Coordinates of N, CA and C and ligand atoms in Angstrom, one line a residue:
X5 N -11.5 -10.4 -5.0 CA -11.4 -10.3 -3.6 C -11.8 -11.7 -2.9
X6 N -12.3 -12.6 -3.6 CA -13.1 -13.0 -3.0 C -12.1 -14.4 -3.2
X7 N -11.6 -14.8 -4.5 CA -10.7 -15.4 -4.2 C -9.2 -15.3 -3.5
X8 N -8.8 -14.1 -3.6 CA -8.1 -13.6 -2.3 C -8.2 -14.5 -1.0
X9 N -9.5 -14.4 -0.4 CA -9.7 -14.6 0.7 C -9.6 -16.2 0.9
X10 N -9.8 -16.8 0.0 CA -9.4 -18.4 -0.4 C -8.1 -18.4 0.1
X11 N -7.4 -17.9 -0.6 CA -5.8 -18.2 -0.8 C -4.4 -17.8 0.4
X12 N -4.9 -16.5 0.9 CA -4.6 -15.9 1.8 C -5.0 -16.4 3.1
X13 N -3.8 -16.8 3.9 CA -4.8 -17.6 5.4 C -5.0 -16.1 5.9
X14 N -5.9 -16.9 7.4 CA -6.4 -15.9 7.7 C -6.4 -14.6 8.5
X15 N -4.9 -14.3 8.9 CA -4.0 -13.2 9.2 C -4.4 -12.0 8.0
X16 N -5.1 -12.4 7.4 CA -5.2 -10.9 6.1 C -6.2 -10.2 6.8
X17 N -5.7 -8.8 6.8 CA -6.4 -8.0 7.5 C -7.3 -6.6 7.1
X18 N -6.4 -6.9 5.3 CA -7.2 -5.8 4.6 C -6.6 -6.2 2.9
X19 N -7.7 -6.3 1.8 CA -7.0 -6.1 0.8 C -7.4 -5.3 0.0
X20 N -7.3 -4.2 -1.0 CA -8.1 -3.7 -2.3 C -7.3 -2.5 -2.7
X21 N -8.3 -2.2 -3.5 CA -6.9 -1.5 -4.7 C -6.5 0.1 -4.4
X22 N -5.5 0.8 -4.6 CA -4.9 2.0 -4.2 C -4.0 2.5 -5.1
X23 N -3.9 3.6 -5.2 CA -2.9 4.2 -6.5 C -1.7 4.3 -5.4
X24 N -0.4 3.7 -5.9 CA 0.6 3.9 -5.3 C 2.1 4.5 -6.5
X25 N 2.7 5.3 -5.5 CA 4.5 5.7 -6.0 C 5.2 5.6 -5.1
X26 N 6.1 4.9 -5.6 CA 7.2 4.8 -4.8 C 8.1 6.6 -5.3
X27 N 8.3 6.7 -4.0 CA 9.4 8.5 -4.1 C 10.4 8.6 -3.0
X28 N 10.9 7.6 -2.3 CA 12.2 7.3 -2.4 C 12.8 5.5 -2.1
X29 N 13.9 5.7 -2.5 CA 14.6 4.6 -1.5 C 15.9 4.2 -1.4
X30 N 15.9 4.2 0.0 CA 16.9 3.9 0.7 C 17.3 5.4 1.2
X31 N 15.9 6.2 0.9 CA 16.4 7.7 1.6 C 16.6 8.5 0.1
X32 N 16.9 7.9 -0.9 CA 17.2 8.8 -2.2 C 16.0 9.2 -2.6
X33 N 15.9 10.0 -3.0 CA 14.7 10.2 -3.9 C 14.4 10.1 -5.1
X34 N 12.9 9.7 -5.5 CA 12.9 9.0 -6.9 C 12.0 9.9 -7.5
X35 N 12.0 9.6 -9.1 CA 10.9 10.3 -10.0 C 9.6 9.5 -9.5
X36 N 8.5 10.2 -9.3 CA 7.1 9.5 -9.0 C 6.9 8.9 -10.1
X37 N 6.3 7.8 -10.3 CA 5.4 7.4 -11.1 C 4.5 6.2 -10.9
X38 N 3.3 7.1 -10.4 CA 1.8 6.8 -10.5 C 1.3 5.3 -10.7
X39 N 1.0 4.1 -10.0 CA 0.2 3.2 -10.9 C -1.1 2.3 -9.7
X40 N -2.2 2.2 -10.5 CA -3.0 1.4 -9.5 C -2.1 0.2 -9.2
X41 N -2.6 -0.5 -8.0 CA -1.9 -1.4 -7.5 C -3.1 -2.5 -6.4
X42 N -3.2 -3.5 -6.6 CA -3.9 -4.4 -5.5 C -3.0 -4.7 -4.3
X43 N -3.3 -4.2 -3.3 CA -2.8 -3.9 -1.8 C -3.2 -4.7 -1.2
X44 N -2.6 -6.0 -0.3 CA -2.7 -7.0 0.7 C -1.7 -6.4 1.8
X45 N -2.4 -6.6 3.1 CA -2.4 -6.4 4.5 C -2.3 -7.9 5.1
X46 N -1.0 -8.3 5.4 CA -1.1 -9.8 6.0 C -0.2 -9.5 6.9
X47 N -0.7 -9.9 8.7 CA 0.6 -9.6 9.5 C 1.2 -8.2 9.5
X48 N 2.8 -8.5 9.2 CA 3.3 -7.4 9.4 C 4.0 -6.8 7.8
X49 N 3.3 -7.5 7.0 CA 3.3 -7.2 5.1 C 2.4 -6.3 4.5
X50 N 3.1 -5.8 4.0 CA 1.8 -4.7 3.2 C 2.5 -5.2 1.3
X51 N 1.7 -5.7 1.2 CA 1.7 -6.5 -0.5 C 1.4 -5.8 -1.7
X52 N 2.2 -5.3 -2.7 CA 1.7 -4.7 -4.0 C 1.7 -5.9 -4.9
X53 N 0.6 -6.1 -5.5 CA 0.3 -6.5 -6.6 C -0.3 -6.1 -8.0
X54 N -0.2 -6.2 -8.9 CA -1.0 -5.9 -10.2 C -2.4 -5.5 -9.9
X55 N -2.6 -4.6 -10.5 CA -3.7 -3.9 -10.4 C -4.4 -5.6 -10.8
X56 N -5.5 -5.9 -10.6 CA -6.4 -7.2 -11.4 C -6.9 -6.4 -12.3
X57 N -7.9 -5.1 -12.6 CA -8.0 -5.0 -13.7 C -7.7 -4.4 -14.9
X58 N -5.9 -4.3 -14.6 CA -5.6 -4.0 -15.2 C -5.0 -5.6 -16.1
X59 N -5.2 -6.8 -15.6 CA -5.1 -8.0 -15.8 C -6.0 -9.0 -16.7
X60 N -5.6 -9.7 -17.7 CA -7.0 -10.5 -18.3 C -7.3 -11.2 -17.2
X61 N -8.1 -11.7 -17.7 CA -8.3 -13.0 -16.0 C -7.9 -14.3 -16.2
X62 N -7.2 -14.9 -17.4 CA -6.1 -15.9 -17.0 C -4.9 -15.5 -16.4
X63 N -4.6 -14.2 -16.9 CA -3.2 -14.3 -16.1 C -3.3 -13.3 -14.4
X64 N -4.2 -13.4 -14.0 CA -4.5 -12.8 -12.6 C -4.8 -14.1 -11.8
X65 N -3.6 -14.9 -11.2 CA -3.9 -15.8 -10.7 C -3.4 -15.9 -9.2
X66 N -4.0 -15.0 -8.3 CA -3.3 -14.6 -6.8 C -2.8 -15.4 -6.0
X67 N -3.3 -16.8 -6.1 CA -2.5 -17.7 -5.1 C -1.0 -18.3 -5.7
X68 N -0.7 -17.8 -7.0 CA 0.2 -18.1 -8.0 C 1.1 -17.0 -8.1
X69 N 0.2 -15.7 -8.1 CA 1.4 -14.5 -8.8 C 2.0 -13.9 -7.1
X70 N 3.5 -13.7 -7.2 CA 3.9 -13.2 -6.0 C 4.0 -11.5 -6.4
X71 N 3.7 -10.9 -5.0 CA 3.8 -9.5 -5.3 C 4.6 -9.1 -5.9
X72 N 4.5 -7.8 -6.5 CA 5.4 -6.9 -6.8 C 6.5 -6.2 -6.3
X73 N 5.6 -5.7 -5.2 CA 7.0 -5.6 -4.2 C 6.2 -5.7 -3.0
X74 N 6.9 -5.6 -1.4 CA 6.4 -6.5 0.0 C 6.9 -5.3 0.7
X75 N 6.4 -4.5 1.9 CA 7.5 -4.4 2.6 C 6.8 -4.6 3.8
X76 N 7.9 -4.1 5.1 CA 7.9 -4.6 5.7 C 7.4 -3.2 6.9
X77 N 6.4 -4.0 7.8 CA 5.9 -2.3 8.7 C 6.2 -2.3 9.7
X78 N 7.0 -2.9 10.5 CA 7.9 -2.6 12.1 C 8.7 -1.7 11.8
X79 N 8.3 -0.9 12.4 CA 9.2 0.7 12.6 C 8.5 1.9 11.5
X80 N 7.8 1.1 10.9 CA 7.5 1.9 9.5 C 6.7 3.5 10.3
X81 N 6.7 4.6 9.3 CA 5.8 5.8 9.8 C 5.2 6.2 8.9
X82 N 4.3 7.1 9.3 CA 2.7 7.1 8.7 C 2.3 8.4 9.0
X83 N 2.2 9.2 8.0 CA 1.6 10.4 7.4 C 0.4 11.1 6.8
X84 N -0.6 11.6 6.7 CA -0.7 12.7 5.9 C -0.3 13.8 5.6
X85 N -0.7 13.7 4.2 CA 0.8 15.0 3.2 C -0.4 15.3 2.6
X86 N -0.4 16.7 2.5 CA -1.1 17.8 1.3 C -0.6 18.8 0.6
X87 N 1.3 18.3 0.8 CA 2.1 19.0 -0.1 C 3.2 18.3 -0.7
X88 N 2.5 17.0 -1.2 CA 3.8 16.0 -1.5 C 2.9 15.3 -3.0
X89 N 1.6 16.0 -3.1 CA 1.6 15.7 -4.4 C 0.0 16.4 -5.0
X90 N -0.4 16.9 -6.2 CA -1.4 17.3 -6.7 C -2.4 16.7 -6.2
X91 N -2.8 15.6 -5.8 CA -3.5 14.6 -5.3 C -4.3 14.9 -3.9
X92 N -5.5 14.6 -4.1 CA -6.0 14.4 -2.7 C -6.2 12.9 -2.3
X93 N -6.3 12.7 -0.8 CA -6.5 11.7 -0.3 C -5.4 10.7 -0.1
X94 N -3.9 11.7 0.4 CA -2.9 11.1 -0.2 C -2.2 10.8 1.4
X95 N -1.3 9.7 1.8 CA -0.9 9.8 2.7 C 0.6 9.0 2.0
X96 N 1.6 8.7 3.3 CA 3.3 8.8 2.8 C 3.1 7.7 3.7
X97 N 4.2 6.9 3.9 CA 4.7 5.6 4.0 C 6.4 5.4 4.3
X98 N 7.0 5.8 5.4 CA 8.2 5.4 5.1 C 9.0 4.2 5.8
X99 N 9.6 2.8 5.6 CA 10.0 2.0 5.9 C 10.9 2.2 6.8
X100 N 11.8 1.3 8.1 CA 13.0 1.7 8.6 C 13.6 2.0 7.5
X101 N 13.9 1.2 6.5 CA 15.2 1.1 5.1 C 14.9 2.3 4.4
X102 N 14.4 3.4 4.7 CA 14.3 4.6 3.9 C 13.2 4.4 2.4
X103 N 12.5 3.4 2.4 CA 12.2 3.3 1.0 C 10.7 4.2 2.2
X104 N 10.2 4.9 0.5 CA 9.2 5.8 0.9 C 8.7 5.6 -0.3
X105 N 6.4 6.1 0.2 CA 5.4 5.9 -0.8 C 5.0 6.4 -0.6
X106 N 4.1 6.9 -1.5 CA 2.7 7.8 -1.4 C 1.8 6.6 -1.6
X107 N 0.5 6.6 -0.7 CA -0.4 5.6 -1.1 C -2.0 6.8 -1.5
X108 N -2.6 6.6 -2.5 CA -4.0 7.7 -2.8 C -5.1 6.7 -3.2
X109 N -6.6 7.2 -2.7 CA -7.2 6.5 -3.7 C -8.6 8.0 -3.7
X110 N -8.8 7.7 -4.5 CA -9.3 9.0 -5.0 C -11.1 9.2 -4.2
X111 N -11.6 7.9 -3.5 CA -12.6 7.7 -2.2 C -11.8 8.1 -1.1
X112 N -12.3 8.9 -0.6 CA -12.1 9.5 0.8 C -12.3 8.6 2.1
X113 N -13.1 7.0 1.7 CA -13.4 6.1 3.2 C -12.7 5.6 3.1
X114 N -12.0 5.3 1.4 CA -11.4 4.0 1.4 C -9.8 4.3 1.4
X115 N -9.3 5.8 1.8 CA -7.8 5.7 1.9 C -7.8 6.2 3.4
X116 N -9.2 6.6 4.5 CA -9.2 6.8 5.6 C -9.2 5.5 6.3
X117 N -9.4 4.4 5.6 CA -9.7 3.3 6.6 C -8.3 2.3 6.1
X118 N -7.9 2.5 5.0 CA -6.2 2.2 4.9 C -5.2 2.4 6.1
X119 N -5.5 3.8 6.1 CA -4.9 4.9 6.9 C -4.9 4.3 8.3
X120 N -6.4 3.9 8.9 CA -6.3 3.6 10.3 C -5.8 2.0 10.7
X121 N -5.9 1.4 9.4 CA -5.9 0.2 9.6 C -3.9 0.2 9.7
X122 N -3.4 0.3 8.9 CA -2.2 0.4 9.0 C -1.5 1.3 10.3
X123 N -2.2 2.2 10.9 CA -1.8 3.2 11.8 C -1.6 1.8 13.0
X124 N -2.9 0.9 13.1 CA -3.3 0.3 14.1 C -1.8 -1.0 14.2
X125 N -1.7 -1.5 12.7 CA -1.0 -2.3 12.5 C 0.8 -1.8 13.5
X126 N 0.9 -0.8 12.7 CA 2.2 0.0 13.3 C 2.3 0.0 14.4
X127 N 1.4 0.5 15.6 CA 1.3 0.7 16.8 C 1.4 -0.7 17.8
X128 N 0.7 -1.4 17.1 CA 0.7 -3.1 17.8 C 2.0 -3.5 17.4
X129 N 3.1 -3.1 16.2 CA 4.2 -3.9 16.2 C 5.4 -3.3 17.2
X130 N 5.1 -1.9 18.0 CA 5.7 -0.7 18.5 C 5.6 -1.3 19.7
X131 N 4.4 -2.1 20.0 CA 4.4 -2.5 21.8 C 5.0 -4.0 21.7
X132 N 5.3 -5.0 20.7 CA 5.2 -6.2 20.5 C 6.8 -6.4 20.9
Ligands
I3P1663 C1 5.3 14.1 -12.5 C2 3.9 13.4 -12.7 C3 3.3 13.1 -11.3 C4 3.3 14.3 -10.4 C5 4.7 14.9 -10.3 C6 5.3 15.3 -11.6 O1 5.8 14.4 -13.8 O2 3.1 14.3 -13.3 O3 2.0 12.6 -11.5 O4 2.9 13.9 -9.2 O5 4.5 16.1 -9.5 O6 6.6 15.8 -11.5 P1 6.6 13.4 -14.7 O7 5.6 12.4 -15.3 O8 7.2 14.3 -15.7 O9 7.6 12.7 -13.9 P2 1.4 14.1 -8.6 O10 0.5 13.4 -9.6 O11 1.5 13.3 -7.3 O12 1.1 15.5 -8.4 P3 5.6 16.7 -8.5 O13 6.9 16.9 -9.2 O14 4.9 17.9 -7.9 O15 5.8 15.6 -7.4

């Protein structure tokens, strides 16, 4: 995190780790499948990256490795679901372009404060 904060100017407004699935896109629906993921908040970007430790630490090199996948939150909408997956602490994610997520983390502050931070994000791009 800490070199994160090095690398990333300073529009980053949240980063740390979250179990994510992608389950649909483009509106289709997909098979879940489950993986930690390091989540950057920059602007109007919500960033998946490699879990770090699921990484050695030569090859976790953040200001080098580009996300995994990026998307994009103008227009985006924002959920909690308690019937979209075995999971607690789980909220949904859906893009204008139909691509949809579940984001969980199995701490109750730390997917409440995802939750509001990205609520906030949404709402400021809805007046902009
Ligand atoms: C899915 C896998 C997911 C589970 C999903 C299963 O099976 O176990 O973890 O979602 O449940 O279908 P598979 O590995 O065979 O694809 P949750 O962990 O979120 O419950 P679902 O079908 O009820 O979405």
């Amino acid at each position: 995190r800490h070199v994160l904060s090095l690398v990333i100017p300073p529009e980053l407004e949240k980063a740390g780790p979250l179990n994510k699935t992608k389950v649909a896109e483009g509106g289709r629906k997909l098979r879940k499948n489950w993986s930690s993921s390091w989540v950057v908040l920059v602007g109007n970007s919500l960033m998946f990256f490699k879990d770090p430790k699921a990484q050695t630490p030569t090859s976790w090199k953040p200001g080098h490795s580009k996300p995994e996948s990026s998307i994009d939150l103008r227009g985006a909408q924002l959920h909690w679901v308690n019937d979209m997956s075995s999971r607690k602490n789980v909220f949904w994610l859906r893009t204008v372009t139909g691509n949809e997520f579940l984001l969980q983390s199995d701490t109750e502050t730390v997917i409440r404060e995802w939750f509001s931070t990205l609520h906030g994000v949404i709402e400021r791009l809805e007046r902009e």
